Amino acid sequence: MRTAFCIINTDSDLNRPDTQLKTDTVQAQEIRKGLRQGEFKAFLQPKFDLNSNALLSVEVLARWKHPDHGLLAPAVFIPTMFRENLLDDLLHNLLQQGLAHQIVLHDKGHRFGFAFNLSLSQLSNTNFLEKLISRLEKHPLPLASVTFEITEDGPTIADEVCIKSVIRLRQLGVRLSLDDYGTGQSSLFRLCQLPFDEIKLAGEFTRQILSSSKHRSIARTTVMLARELGIQLVVEGIETEEQRCCLSEMGVRIGQGYYCARPMPFESLLAGLTSRNNNFAA
């Protein structure tokens, strides 16, 4: 089912996570406790058809419902998680929640793909990979509906272990997306090395697309590159109608950004899908 949706502005705290809290005030012990107690929640941000406004899929993003500080954005806790090697625990947590949400939506007739963020450095860990594959194999829905967005945090040339890990994931049937394309030095190398199904053009280009001819040229070239490679293109960071129109005229079909929907808890997504007007909190 393809569901059209629109914007609702809201002052809900759930849509305004606290990014002012200093990262050095969040201790690893506190994060570990939060993981154990289920304080990290999967928020969902739609990807939509720029022409029809149909909701096509969602990206799963982390928010921390801190007992003292309220809802915290990733910028507050991800640096500490990275330093303390806790990103694997976070991904497994989000995967468990996200796949469960996908099943609920599927049973209600909403067959959306779900995307999760995954770094190449995580794929260098064979124990992590085995645990990840074990969880995916238990998912009752086709794994082609699951995408991993690969982040640019690894070496310029992916090592043999990473490449083998990626191949194993592809053999399961999951999709792979090159996240934040255009911001990492190794983006073009990644496209040559690994079997991506999708490119996500970074929001930095969208933000400058109306004022900079260079940014427009790069976006237009990326559209042609994706078409030439036969892979899907998603453009991030769409915040205005003017940006949407500009990208649509270039041939971009799929977009993501605050223009249509902010990351939201599953309950808000479900309520929007089942409401008469298919409205989503933005």
Steps between C-alpha positions, in 0.01 A plus 500: 500500500639842399385765744502872424578724794545864593652723766367589843703743709509406865677613815507150643816425698520169314588694186745739663779291656748679723829559318626757749619247756879476479631167379758483777222495759373166369704220654545154350362338814183708465463395136548132585230530764271669249554217251420239764184680608367560149534879505627520140207520261468444128367815332390477138557756225311446173647502152244625253420532131573860402221504243214319672598544868456125543681354798741240359715388793644615834840544657545385860676759717593493869361724772576467871207549736720597793329484841650836607578691181204402283532412133861515379622519142779274364757782511489476878574129534647365174855638559517322837351183354758502222785552745375227734417247225127507575370558148450127444270484802306801374454351152374168637261695724366707209485197272286313751258791534498594132434152365219453752345829382534390138304181572218699666477734200511209257213330679299821463567513126788752503793325334783746554872437484699571817855639490764483775836676530805274494870587483771313313701479821218296654517258209865432582381321814410142407324435832279802442422381148397152614266647759356739242440222247342280765247774582423571135438133424220501759316787328182362340483766226710501181844638581488708182285731715799565730772749404829577673627852442878475505666798666836647398719425800731230367828507308506620141534143377273249676694202629434139400303424817261791432449399140422140598257625766320719249474210256350278769237763578415533132468124472234517770304737280539830690559825312803727542503879480802734485409759762597870487632467147724791403637578847755219541828482316440137408146517358602417142732224620212355702278487191769305316578265789162409642168391345276792594132514409460866591679835533389755760614846396598695811278779626788750468430512127126549545552793734705685237320381189303821443789740558798315352535393137781264605274319745229472234753359254616237747142401581417475129814295437407265785159444341672399177755284686228306681314451174815382324580253780141378514458576870248702701565859607366659820564867579524608864438830673194628311352783706306722256258474210752681280764235568252223428401656167862556396594138573187363336578694182846338498340157501531419870211279608567417866577749776527532875497799730311728737294643212273199520575328830740508791608180678206382709414221744328196354171593663493834311575330170228243557250768604578699186452196281169408655357854529248621247737755346822296526672780693848470647655704781787706362 
